CSV table of C-alpha atoms in Angstrom, one decimal:
chain,number,residue,atom,x,y,z
A,895,UNK,CA,-53.7,134.8,-217.0
A,896,UNK,CA,-53.8,137.2,-219.9
A,897,UNK,CA,-51.6,136.0,-222.9
A,898,UNK,CA,-49.9,138.0,-225.0
A,899,UNK,CA,-50.5,137.3,-229.1
A,900,UNK,CA,-47.0,137.6,-230.6
A,901,UNK,CA,-46.3,138.5,-234.4
A,902,UNK,CA,-47.7,141.7,-235.7
A,903,UNK,CA,-50.2,142.4,-233.4
A,904,UNK,CA,-47.6,143.3,-230.8
A,905,UNK,CA,-46.0,146.3,-233.2
A,906,UNK,CA,-47.8,149.6,-233.1
A,907,UNK,CA,-51.1,147.9,-231.9
A,908,UNK,CA,-53.0,149.2,-228.7
A,909,UNK,CA,-56.2,147.7,-226.5
A,910,UNK,CA,-59.3,147.8,-229.0
A,911,UNK,CA,-62.7,146.3,-229.3
A,912,UNK,CA,-65.1,144.2,-231.1
A,913,UNK,CA,-68.9,143.0,-231.8
A,914,UNK,CA,-71.7,144.4,-234.0
A,915,UNK,CA,-75.5,144.6,-234.1
A,916,UNK,CA,-77.2,142.2,-236.3
A,917,UNK,CA,-78.1,143.4,-239.6
A,918,UNK,CA,-81.1,140.8,-240.4
A,919,UNK,CA,-83.3,142.0,-243.0
A,920,UNK,CA,-86.8,141.6,-243.9
A,921,UNK,CA,-88.4,138.8,-245.0
A,922,UNK,CA,-90.3,139.9,-248.2
A,923,UNK,CA,-88.0,141.5,-250.7
A,924,UNK,CA,-84.9,143.5,-248.6
A,925,UNK,CA,-82.5,140.5,-248.7
A,926,UNK,CA,-79.7,141.1,-247.0
A,927,UNK,CA,-78.8,137.9,-245.0
A,928,UNK,CA,-74.9,138.6,-243.9
A,929,UNK,CA,-74.6,140.2,-240.5
A,930,UNK,CA,-72.9,143.5,-240.7
A,931,UNK,CA,-69.9,142.2,-238.5
A,932,UNK,CA,-69.5,139.3,-241.2
A,933,UNK,CA,-69.1,141.0,-244.6
A,934,UNK,CA,-67.7,138.3,-247.0
A,935,UNK,CA,-63.6,138.3,-247.4
A,936,UNK,CA,-62.6,139.2,-250.6
A,937,UNK,CA,-61.9,135.4,-251.6
A,938,UNK,CA,-64.2,133.7,-249.7
A,939,UNK,CA,-61.2,130.8,-248.5
A,940,UNK,CA,-61.3,128.5,-244.9
A,941,UNK,CA,-57.8,127.7,-244.4
A,942,UNK,CA,-56.1,129.3,-241.8
A,943,UNK,CA,-53.2,130.3,-243.9
A,944,UNK,CA,-52.9,132.0,-247.7
A,945,UNK,CA,-53.1,128.3,-249.0
A,946,UNK,CA,-56.3,127.8,-247.6
A,947,UNK,CA,-60.1,128.3,-249.3
A,948,UNK,CA,-62.2,126.3,-251.9
A,949,UNK,CA,-64.2,123.9,-249.2
A,950,UNK,CA,-67.8,124.7,-248.5
A,951,UNK,CA,-69.3,123.9,-245.4
A,952,UNK,CA,-65.6,122.6,-244.1
A,953,UNK,CA,-66.7,119.5,-241.5
A,954,UNK,CA,-65.1,120.5,-238.2
A,955,UNK,CA,-61.6,119.8,-237.9
A,956,UNK,CA,-60.0,116.2,-236.5
A,957,UNK,CA,-57.3,117.6,-235.3
A,958,UNK,CA,-57.7,120.2,-232.9
A,959,UNK,CA,-53.8,120.5,-231.4
A,960,UNK,CA,-51.1,122.8,-230.9
A,961,UNK,CA,-50.2,122.7,-234.4
A,962,UNK,CA,-53.4,124.0,-235.5
A,963,UNK,CA,-53.8,126.6,-232.9
A,964,UNK,CA,-50.6,128.2,-234.0
A,965,UNK,CA,-51.6,128.1,-237.3
A,966,UNK,CA,-54.9,130.6,-236.3
A,967,UNK,CA,-53.0,132.4,-233.7
A,968,UNK,CA,-50.3,133.3,-236.7
A,969,UNK,CA,-53.4,133.7,-239.4
A,970,UNK,CA,-54.7,136.3,-236.3
A,971,UNK,CA,-51.4,138.1,-235.1
A,972,UNK,CA,-50.3,138.9,-239.4
A,973,UNK,CA,-53.0,141.6,-238.8
A,974,UNK,CA,-53.6,140.5,-242.6
A,975,UNK,CA,-57.3,141.2,-243.3
A,976,UNK,CA,-57.9,138.4,-245.6
A,977,UNK,CA,-55.8,135.8,-243.5
A,978,UNK,CA,-57.7,137.3,-240.4
A,979,UNK,CA,-60.9,136.9,-242.0
A,980,UNK,CA,-60.1,133.4,-243.0
A,981,UNK,CA,-59.2,132.2,-239.8
A,982,UNK,CA,-62.0,133.8,-238.2
A,983,UNK,CA,-64.2,131.9,-240.6
A,984,UNK,CA,-62.7,128.4,-240.4
A,985,UNK,CA,-63.1,127.9,-236.7
A,986,UNK,CA,-66.4,129.2,-237.1
A,987,UNK,CA,-67.0,126.4,-239.3
A,988,UNK,CA,-65.2,123.8,-237.6
A,989,UNK,CA,-64.7,124.4,-233.6
A,990,UNK,CA,-66.5,127.4,-233.3
A,991,UNK,CA,-65.7,131.0,-231.3
A,992,UNK,CA,-64.6,131.5,-229.2
A,993,UNK,CA,-61.6,128.5,-229.8
A,994,UNK,CA,-60.5,126.4,-226.8
A,995,UNK,CA,-57.5,124.0,-227.6
A,996,UNK,CA,-55.8,122.7,-224.4
A,997,UNK,CA,-55.6,125.1,-222.0
A,998,UNK,CA,-55.7,128.1,-224.4
A,999,UNK,CA,-58.7,130.6,-225.0
A,1000,UNK,CA,-58.4,132.6,-228.0
A,1001,UNK,CA,-61.7,135.3,-228.5
A,1002,UNK,CA,-61.0,136.9,-232.0
A,1003,UNK,CA,-63.5,139.0,-234.4
A,1004,UNK,CA,-64.3,141.8,-236.7
A,1005,UNK,CA,-66.0,145.0,-236.3
A,1006,UNK,CA,-68.0,147.2,-238.8
A,1007,UNK,CA,-66.2,150.3,-238.0
A,1008,UNK,CA,-62.7,151.1,-236.3
A,1009,UNK,CA,-62.7,151.9,-232.7
A,1010,UNK,CA,-59.8,152.4,-230.6
A,1011,UNK,CA,-59.7,150.3,-228.0
A,1012,UNK,CA,-62.0,147.7,-226.7
A,1013,UNK,CA,-61.9,144.3,-223.7
A,1014,UNK,CA,-63.9,141.7,-223.6
A,1015,UNK,CA,-66.1,141.2,-220.8
A,1016,UNK,CA,-68.7,138.7,-219.5
A,1017,UNK,CA,-68.9,136.6,-216.2
A,1018,UNK,CA,-65.6,135.0,-217.2
A,1019,UNK,CA,-64.6,138.1,-215.1
A,1020,UNK,CA,-67.3,139.7,-213.5
A,1021,UNK,CA,-68.2,141.8,-216.4
A,1022,UNK,CA,-64.9,144.0,-215.5
A,1023,UNK,CA,-64.4,146.6,-218.7
A,1024,UNK,CA,-60.2,146.8,-217.7
A,1025,UNK,CA,-59.6,143.4,-216.9
A,1026,UNK,CA,-58.8,142.0,-220.3
A,1027,UNK,CA,-58.2,144.8,-223.1
A,1028,UNK,CA,-58.3,143.5,-226.7
A,1029,UNK,CA,-55.1,143.5,-229.0
A,1030,UNK,CA,-56.1,145.8,-231.8
A,1031,UNK,CA,-54.9,145.4,-235.3
A,1032,UNK,CA,-54.0,148.6,-237.2
A,1033,UNK,CA,-57.2,148.9,-239.1
A,1034,UNK,CA,-59.0,148.8,-235.6
A,1035,UNK,CA,-61.6,146.5,-236.7
A,1036,UNK,CA,-59.8,143.7,-235.8
A,1037,UNK,CA,-59.1,142.3,-231.9
A,1038,UNK,CA,-57.7,139.6,-230.1
A,1039,UNK,CA,-57.9,138.4,-226.8
A,1040,UNK,CA,-55.9,135.3,-225.5
A,1041,UNK,CA,-56.6,133.8,-221.8
A,1042,UNK,CA,-55.4,130.7,-219.9
A,1043,UNK,CA,-58.5,128.5,-218.4
A,1044,UNK,CA,-56.9,129.7,-215.4
A,1045,UNK,CA,-57.7,133.1,-215.9
A,1046,UNK,CA,-61.6,132.4,-215.8
A,1047,UNK,CA,-63.5,133.3,-213.0
A,1048,UNK,CA,-66.5,131.5,-213.7
A,1049,UNK,CA,-66.9,127.8,-215.6
A,1050,UNK,CA,-67.2,129.0,-219.5
A,1051,UNK,CA,-70.3,126.5,-219.7
A,1052,UNK,CA,-73.1,128.4,-219.4
A,1053,UNK,CA,-70.7,131.9,-219.0
A,1054,UNK,CA,-71.9,134.8,-221.6
A,1055,UNK,CA,-69.6,137.2,-222.6
A,1056,UNK,CA,-69.7,140.6,-225.0
A,1057,UNK,CA,-67.1,143.3,-225.8
A,1058,UNK,CA,-66.9,146.9,-224.5
A,1059,UNK,CA,-66.1,149.8,-226.2
A,1060,UNK,CA,-64.3,151.6,-223.7
A,1061,UNK,CA,-64.5,155.2,-225.4
A,1062,UNK,CA,-68.7,155.3,-226.3
A,1063,UNK,CA,-69.6,152.9,-223.0
A,1064,UNK,CA,-71.3,150.5,-225.3
A,1065,UNK,CA,-71.3,146.9,-225.0
A,1066,UNK,CA,-71.3,145.0,-228.2
A,1067,UNK,CA,-72.6,142.0,-228.7
A,1068,UNK,CA,-70.1,139.4,-230.0
A,1069,UNK,CA,-71.0,138.1,-233.8
A,1070,UNK,CA,-68.5,135.5,-234.3
A,1071,UNK,CA,-69.8,133.4,-231.0
A,1072,UNK,CA,-71.2,130.6,-232.8
A,1073,UNK,CA,-73.4,129.4,-229.4
A,1074,UNK,CA,-75.2,132.7,-228.9
A,1075,UNK,CA,-78.7,133.7,-227.1
A,1076,UNK,CA,-80.8,136.8,-226.2
A,1077,UNK,CA,-82.1,138.2,-223.0
A,1078,UNK,CA,-83.0,141.6,-221.5
A,1079,UNK,CA,-79.7,143.4,-222.7
A,1080,UNK,CA,-79.7,142.1,-226.1
A,1081,UNK,CA,-77.8,139.6,-228.2
A,1082,UNK,CA,-74.6,138.0,-226.3
A,1083,UNK,CA,-72.4,135.1,-226.7
A,1084,UNK,CA,-72.1,131.6,-225.0
A,1085,UNK,CA,-68.3,131.2,-223.8
A,1086,UNK,CA,-69.6,127.4,-224.2
A,1087,UNK,CA,-73.7,127.1,-224.2
A,1088,UNK,CA,-75.1,125.3,-221.1
A,1089,UNK,CA,-76.0,122.2,-221.8
A,1090,UNK,CA,-79.3,122.3,-220.0
A,1091,UNK,CA,-81.2,125.2,-222.1
A,1092,UNK,CA,-82.2,125.4,-225.8
A,1093,UNK,CA,-79.4,127.5,-227.6
A,1094,UNK,CA,-78.9,129.1,-231.2
A,1095,UNK,CA,-75.6,128.4,-233.2
A,1096,UNK,CA,-74.6,130.1,-236.3
A,1097,UNK,CA,-72.4,129.6,-239.1
A,1098,UNK,CA,-71.5,132.7,-241.2
A,1099,UNK,CA,-70.7,133.3,-245.2
A,1100,UNK,CA,-71.4,130.1,-246.9
A,1101,UNK,CA,-69.7,129.8,-249.7
A,1102,UNK,CA,-71.7,127.9,-252.3
A,1103,UNK,CA,-71.2,126.4,-255.9
A,1104,UNK,CA,-74.6,127.4,-256.8
A,1105,UNK,CA,-75.6,130.9,-255.4
A,1106,UNK,CA,-73.4,133.9,-255.6
A,1107,UNK,CA,-74.0,135.9,-252.6
A,1108,UNK,CA,-73.1,134.4,-249.0
A,1109,UNK,CA,-75.7,133.7,-246.5
A,1110,UNK,CA,-75.4,132.4,-242.8
A,1111,UNK,CA,-76.7,129.2,-241.6
A,1112,UNK,CA,-78.3,129.3,-238.2
A,1113,UNK,CA,-79.8,126.3,-236.1
A,1114,UNK,CA,-81.6,125.7,-233.0
A,1115,UNK,CA,-80.5,123.0,-230.7
A,1116,UNK,CA,-83.4,121.7,-228.1
A,1117,UNK,CA,-82.0,121.5,-224.1
A,1118,UNK,CA,-79.9,118.5,-223.9
A,1119,UNK,CA,-78.7,118.1,-227.3
A,1120,UNK,CA,-75.9,116.2,-227.9
A,1121,UNK,CA,-74.2,116.0,-231.3
A,1122,UNK,CA,-73.8,112.7,-233.4
A,1123,UNK,CA,-76.2,111.2,-230.0
A,1124,UNK,CA,-78.4,108.2,-230.3
A,1125,UNK,CA,-80.8,110.3,-229.3
A,1126,UNK,CA,-79.5,113.4,-231.9
A,1127,UNK,CA,-80.1,110.3,-234.8
A,1128,UNK,CA,-84.0,110.2,-233.8
A,1129,UNK,CA,-84.4,113.9,-234.1
A,1130,UNK,CA,-86.9,115.9,-236.2
A,1131,UNK,CA,-85.3,118.3,-238.7
A,1132,UNK,CA,-87.2,121.8,-239.3
A,1133,UNK,CA,-85.7,123.6,-242.4
A,1134,UNK,CA,-86.5,127.2,-243.0
A,1135,UNK,CA,-86.0,129.8,-244.7
A,1136,UNK,CA,-85.5,134.0,-244.2
A,1137,UNK,CA,-82.9,132.8,-241.2
A,1138,UNK,CA,-82.2,135.9,-239.5
A,1139,UNK,CA,-85.6,136.3,-239.4
A,1140,UNK,CA,-86.6,133.3,-237.1
A,1141,UNK,CA,-85.2,132.8,-234.6
A,1142,UNK,CA,-83.9,136.3,-233.5
A,1143,UNK,CA,-86.7,138.5,-231.6
A,1144,UNK,CA,-85.0,142.1,-232.9
A,1145,UNK,CA,-85.9,140.9,-236.1
A,1146,UNK,CA,-88.4,143.0,-238.3
A,1147,UNK,CA,-91.4,143.0,-235.9
A,1148,UNK,CA,-90.4,141.1,-233.3
A,1149,UNK,CA,-89.6,137.8,-235.7
A,1150,UNK,CA,-91.1,134.7,-235.8
A,1151,UNK,CA,-90.0,133.4,-232.7
A,1152,UNK,CA,-89.9,130.0,-233.9
A,1153,UNK,CA,-87.1,128.9,-230.8
A,1154,UNK,CA,-90.2,129.3,-228.4
A,1155,UNK,CA,-93.0,127.8,-230.5
A,1156,UNK,CA,-90.7,124.8,-230.4
A,1157,UNK,CA,-89.3,124.8,-227.1
A,1158,UNK,CA,-93.0,124.7,-225.7
A,1159,UNK,CA,-93.5,121.4,-227.8
A,1160,UNK,CA,-90.9,119.5,-226.5
A,1161,UNK,CA,-87.2,118.7,-227.5
A,1162,UNK,CA,-87.0,116.3,-230.2
A,1163,UNK,CA,-86.8,118.9,-233.1
A,1164,UNK,CA,-83.6,120.6,-234.8
A,1165,UNK,CA,-84.3,123.5,-236.7
A,1166,UNK,CA,-82.0,124.9,-239.6
A,1167,UNK,CA,-82.6,128.4,-240.6
A,1168,UNK,CA,-81.0,129.7,-244.0
A,1169,UNK,CA,-80.3,133.4,-244.2
A,1170,UNK,CA,-81.6,135.2,-247.3
A,1171,UNK,CA,-79.2,137.2,-248.7
A,1172,UNK,CA,-79.2,140.1,-251.6
A,1173,UNK,CA,-80.5,137.3,-254.5
A,1174,UNK,CA,-84.0,136.3,-252.2
A,1175,UNK,CA,-86.0,137.2,-255.0
A,1176,UNK,CA,-83.8,135.2,-257.7
A,1177,UNK,CA,-82.9,132.1,-255.2
A,1178,UNK,CA,-86.4,131.9,-253.8
A,1179,UNK,CA,-88.7,131.9,-257.2
A,1180,UNK,CA,-88.7,129.3,-259.9
A,1181,UNK,CA,-89.4,131.5,-263.2
A,1182,UNK,CA,-88.9,134.9,-264.3
A,1183,UNK,CA,-91.3,137.6,-263.6
A,1184,UNK,CA,-90.9,141.4,-263.7
A,1185,UNK,CA,-92.5,143.2,-260.8
A,1186,UNK,CA,-91.6,147.1,-262.3
A,1187,UNK,CA,-87.8,146.5,-262.5
A,1188,UNK,CA,-87.3,144.1,-265.3
A,1189,UNK,CA,-87.0,140.5,-265.6
A,1190,UNK,CA,-85.9,139.1,-261.9
A,1191,UNK,CA,-86.2,135.5,-260.7
A,1192,UNK,CA,-86.0,131.9,-261.5
A,1193,UNK,CA,-82.8,130.2,-259.6
A,1194,UNK,CA,-85.0,128.1,-257.4
A,1195,UNK,CA,-83.2,125.0,-258.7
A,1196,UNK,CA,-79.8,126.9,-257.1
A,1197,UNK,CA,-81.2,127.4,-254.5
A,1198,UNK,CA,-82.8,124.0,-253.7
A,1199,UNK,CA,-79.3,122.5,-254.7
A,1200,UNK,CA,-77.7,124.5,-251.8
A,1201,UNK,CA,-80.3,123.5,-249.2
A,1202,UNK,CA,-79.4,120.0,-250.4
A,1203,UNK,CA,-75.9,119.2,-251.0
A,1204,UNK,CA,-74.1,122.2,-249.2
A,1205,UNK,CA,-76.6,122.4,-246.2
A,1206,UNK,CA,-78.1,119.1,-245.2
A,1207,UNK,CA,-75.0,117.3,-245.6
A,1208,UNK,CA,-72.8,119.6,-242.9
A,1209,UNK,CA,-75.8,120.0,-240.5
A,1210,UNK,CA,-75.9,115.7,-241.0
A,1211,UNK,CA,-71.6,115.4,-240.0
A,1212,UNK,CA,-71.9,118.2,-237.5
A,1213,UNK,CA,-74.9,117.2,-235.2
A,1214,UNK,CA,-75.3,113.6,-236.3
A,1215,UNK,CA,-79.1,114.2,-237.4
A,1216,UNK,CA,-81.3,112.2,-240.4
A,1217,UNK,CA,-83.0,115.3,-241.8
A,1218,UNK,CA,-84.4,113.2,-244.8
A,1219,UNK,CA,-87.6,111.5,-245.6
A,1220,UNK,CA,-90.2,111.7,-242.7
A,1221,UNK,CA,-88.7,113.5,-240.1
A,1222,UNK,CA,-87.9,116.5,-242.7
A,1223,UNK,CA,-90.0,119.5,-242.5
A,1224,UNK,CA,-89.1,122.7,-244.7
A,1225,UNK,CA,-91.1,126.1,-244.1
A,1226,UNK,CA,-91.3,129.4,-245.0
A,1227,UNK,CA,-93.4,132.7,-245.6
A,1228,UNK,CA,-94.1,134.7,-248.7
A,1229,UNK,CA,-92.0,134.3,-251.3
A,1230,UNK,CA,-90.0,131.7,-249.0
A,1231,UNK,CA,-93.3,129.7,-249.2
A,1232,UNK,CA,-93.4,129.7,-252.3
A,1233,UNK,CA,-89.9,127.9,-252.4
A,1234,UNK,CA,-91.2,125.9,-250.1
A,1235,UNK,CA,-93.6,124.5,-252.2
A,1236,UNK,CA,-91.1,124.4,-254.8
A,1237,UNK,CA,-88.9,122.2,-252.9
A,1238,UNK,CA,-92.0,120.1,-251.7
A,1239,UNK,CA,-92.8,119.6,-255.9
A,1240,UNK,CA,-89.0,118.4,-256.2
A,1241,UNK,CA,-89.5,116.3,-253.4
A,1242,UNK,CA,-85.7,118.0,-252.1
A,1243,UNK,CA,-84.6,114.8,-250.1
A,1244,UNK,CA,-88.2,113.1,-249.7
A,1245,UNK,CA,-89.2,115.8,-247.5
A,1246,UNK,CA,-91.8,114.7,-244.6
A,1247,UNK,CA,-94.2,118.0,-245.1
A,1248,UNK,CA,-93.7,121.5,-246.5
A,1249,UNK,CA,-95.5,124.2,-244.8
A,1250,UNK,CA,-96.3,127.5,-246.7
A,1251,UNK,CA,-97.7,130.8,-244.8
A,1252,UNK,CA,-98.7,133.6,-246.7
A,1253,UNK,CA,-97.0,132.0,-250.1
A,1254,UNK,CA,-96.5,134.7,-253.3
A,1255,UNK,CA,-98.4,132.2,-254.9
A,1256,UNK,CA,-99.1,134.9,-257.9
A,1257,UNK,CA,-95.1,134.7,-258.8
A,1258,UNK,CA,-95.1,134.1,-262.4
A,1259,UNK,CA,-98.3,136.0,-263.4
A,1260,UNK,CA,-97.3,139.4,-262.4
A,1261,UNK,CA,-95.6,140.9,-266.1
A,1262,UNK,CA,-97.5,141.3,-269.3
A,1263,UNK,CA,-99.1,137.6,-270.1
A,1264,UNK,CA,-96.6,137.9,-273.3
A,1265,UNK,CA,-93.7,137.9,-271.0
A,1266,UNK,CA,-94.7,136.2,-267.6
A,1267,UNK,CA,-93.4,132.7,-266.6
A,1268,UNK,CA,-95.7,130.0,-265.3
A,1269,UNK,CA,-96.7,129.8,-261.7
A,1270,UNK,CA,-97.1,126.9,-259.1
A,1271,UNK,CA,-101.2,127.3,-259.9
A,1272,UNK,CA,-101.2,126.3,-263.5
A,1273,UNK,CA,-97.7,123.9,-263.3
A,1274,UNK,CA,-98.4,121.7,-260.3
A,1275,UNK,CA,-99.1,118.0,-261.1
A,1276,UNK,CA,-99.4,114.8,-258.3
A,1277,UNK,CA,-99.1,114.3,-254.7
A,1278,UNK,CA,-95.9,115.2,-253.2
A,1279,UNK,CA,-95.1,115.8,-249.5
A,1280,UNK,CA,-97.8,116.6,-247.1
A,1281,UNK,CA,-98.5,120.2,-246.9
A,1282,UNK,CA,-99.7,123.0,-244.9
A,1283,UNK,CA,-101.0,126.2,-246.5
A,1284,UNK,CA,-102.3,129.4,-245.1
A,1285,UNK,CA,-102.7,133.4,-245.4
A,1286,UNK,CA,-103.9,136.0,-243.5
A,1287,UNK,CA,-105.7,139.2,-245.5
A,1288,UNK,CA,-109.1,138.5,-247.0
A,1289,UNK,CA,-111.3,139.9,-249.9
A,1290,UNK,CA,-114.8,142.2,-249.9
A,1291,UNK,CA,-117.1,139.8,-252.0
A,1292,UNK,CA,-115.2,137.2,-254.1
A,1293,UNK,CA,-111.8,136.3,-255.7
A,1294,UNK,CA,-111.7,137.1,-259.1
A,1295,UNK,CA,-109.6,137.0,-262.1
A,1296,UNK,CA,-109.4,140.4,-263.3
A,1297,UNK,CA,-106.8,140.1,-266.1
A,1298,UNK,CA,-108.0,136.7,-267.8
A,1299,UNK,CA,-104.5,135.3,-267.0
A,1300,UNK,CA,-106.3,132.1,-265.1
A,1301,UNK,CA,-104.9,133.6,-261.6
A,1302,UNK,CA,-107.2,134.9,-259.3
A,1303,UNK,CA,-105.9,138.6,-258.3
A,1304,UNK,CA,-105.3,139.5,-254.7
A,1305,UNK,CA,-105.6,143.4,-253.4
A,1306,UNK,CA,-102.6,144.9,-251.9
A,1307,UNK,CA,-103.1,144.1,-248.1
A,1308,UNK,CA,-105.1,140.5,-248.8
A,1309,UNK,CA,-102.0,138.5,-247.4
A,1310,UNK,CA,-101.8,136.2,-250.8
A,1311,UNK,CA,-105.7,134.4,-249.8
A,1312,UNK,CA,-107.1,134.6,-253.0
A,1313,UNK,CA,-104.3,132.5,-254.9
A,1314,UNK,CA,-104.1,130.4,-251.6
A,1315,UNK,CA,-107.2,129.6,-251.9
A,1316,UNK,CA,-106.7,128.8,-255.5
A,1317,UNK,CA,-103.7,126.7,-254.6
A,1318,UNK,CA,-105.8,124.7,-252.2
A,1319,UNK,CA,-108.2,123.7,-254.7
A,1320,UNK,CA,-105.7,122.7,-257.3
A,1321,UNK,CA,-103.8,120.3,-254.6
A,1322,UNK,CA,-107.4,118.7,-253.9
A,1323,UNK,CA,-107.8,118.4,-257.7
A,1324,UNK,CA,-104.4,116.7,-258.1
A,1325,UNK,CA,-104.9,114.0,-255.5
A,1326,UNK,CA,-104.3,115.6,-251.9
A,1327,UNK,CA,-106.9,115.2,-249.1
A,1328,UNK,CA,-107.8,117.7,-246.7
A,1329,UNK,CA,-107.3,116.6,-243.4
A,1330,UNK,CA,-105.2,113.9,-244.0
A,1331,UNK,CA,-101.9,115.3,-246.1
A,1332,UNK,CA,-103.5,118.6,-246.9
A,1333,UNK,CA,-104.1,121.3,-244.4
A,1334,UNK,CA,-105.3,125.2,-245.0
A,1335,UNK,CA,-105.6,127.7,-242.3
A,1336,UNK,CA,-106.9,131.4,-242.6
A,1337,UNK,CA,-106.4,133.8,-240.1
A,1338,UNK,CA,-109.4,136.6,-241.6
A,1339,UNK,CA,-107.7,140.0,-241.8
A,1340,UNK,CA,-104.2,139.4,-240.7
A,1341,UNK,CA,-100.9,141.1,-241.8
A,1342,UNK,CA,-98.0,140.2,-244.5
A,1343,UNK,CA,-95.3,139.8,-241.5
A,1344,UNK,CA,-93.3,138.4,-239.1
A,1345,UNK,CA,-95.6,138.8,-235.9
A,1346,UNK,CA,-98.8,137.1,-238.1
A,1347,UNK,CA,-96.3,134.5,-238.7
A,1348,UNK,CA,-95.3,134.0,-235.4
A,1349,UNK,CA,-98.7,133.8,-234.4
A,1350,UNK,CA,-99.2,130.9,-237.0
A,1351,UNK,CA,-96.2,129.1,-237.1
A,1352,UNK,CA,-97.0,126.4,-233.7
A,1353,UNK,CA,-100.6,125.5,-235.9
A,1354,UNK,CA,-97.9,125.0,-238.7
A,1355,UNK,CA,-95.5,122.8,-236.6
A,1356,UNK,CA,-99.1,120.9,-235.2
A,1357,UNK,CA,-100.3,120.1,-238.3
A,1358,UNK,CA,-96.9,119.0,-240.0
A,1359,UNK,CA,-96.8,116.3,-237.3
A,1360,UNK,CA,-100.3,115.5,-237.5
A,1361,UNK,CA,-99.7,114.6,-240.7
A,1362,UNK,CA,-96.8,112.5,-240.7
A,1363,UNK,CA,-93.9,114.7,-239.6
A,1364,UNK,CA,-92.1,112.5,-236.7
A,1365,UNK,CA,-88.9,110.7,-236.5
A,1366,UNK,CA,-86.6,108.8,-238.8
């Protein structure tokens, strides 16, 4: 049965649509991090009414009863952009989209651009583009479909869904879907993800106390994963930066394909990936530097606080994973590799292993010497987490400190080869032992992009496991 949503949606509104493409950013300096269909709401509130807001990464709602359903439906029916968007975000961080309460299903979305009409389509209606037209808000960007259990032609578990734009004859990925995946036709949402397959889940627009820009959190769950189970408490955790690039096959250069690497290695790792945002060069660097546009950087401590105090507590609560100590691995590339090493030097949650690929270890030495900060190469002291370092590229001849600042200089195509090799020597002088708590790899000639990191992430995972990354 198709249900009618009462209120403003039923006044002067016709059928409509939803969805959008992923707005992922390149892992280098492009920033981004918020999917196009999840542009930040104006006040960042989390409640489903005008009083809501202020909480970060809310815990799953304890009361998923009729009262909450009525409040959510009222916020959606209001068509007020702020209330509607707060309800979208609140459910995304709590129960997940689509929302199921009792026998009622709520599908809701927000488009990047206004559309005249749209329909909900998927396995649950045989991909019939006319059966379930969405109710449209007057702005043409916000849409809702309400269904009863009896209306579903296929079981919710294992059913894919999208939105269909009739005028353009286009199928759009449901960017609001909590559980999602990719197939030959691109991105889709799960009505309910099948338990027997690994899956991705997303939580949009994290509002942090530490950094102003919002970013999504994405989670890879292995096949058969059951949240807050005994098995979940024995899982290893992989924490990744540049989250929109590590799982998505439509990311730059095909993405890292971390989900494939993990699936090939068993079913005992939960991967948590935090998107980059417009503040990437600030968030991933420990000191200010100047790359030609004025001072930038130096907010790594704030970003690490976001991970330590907001992201990790949320995933521990939601999934029942330990995510600390020897069970926690952190990994990133380029500036993400740099902030991985900053985290390891800070002993973030007693990390078991850090993997830094093609790390921008010259950060701090780019500006003129009088203005620059200090690199990790210059400041590293002691032995902390086990570390994996690598790079591609290489040099003809030998690495040299051409400007006399103590940091060996890389050519533009050397993929941070020289500074990575120099960092390796610094770590060994600090007490790291190659093969025991330090692994180094060089992929001669490899480029500085996601395809190269995808080729090496499996080796990084294997190296960290060999160095003690293990079940809690």
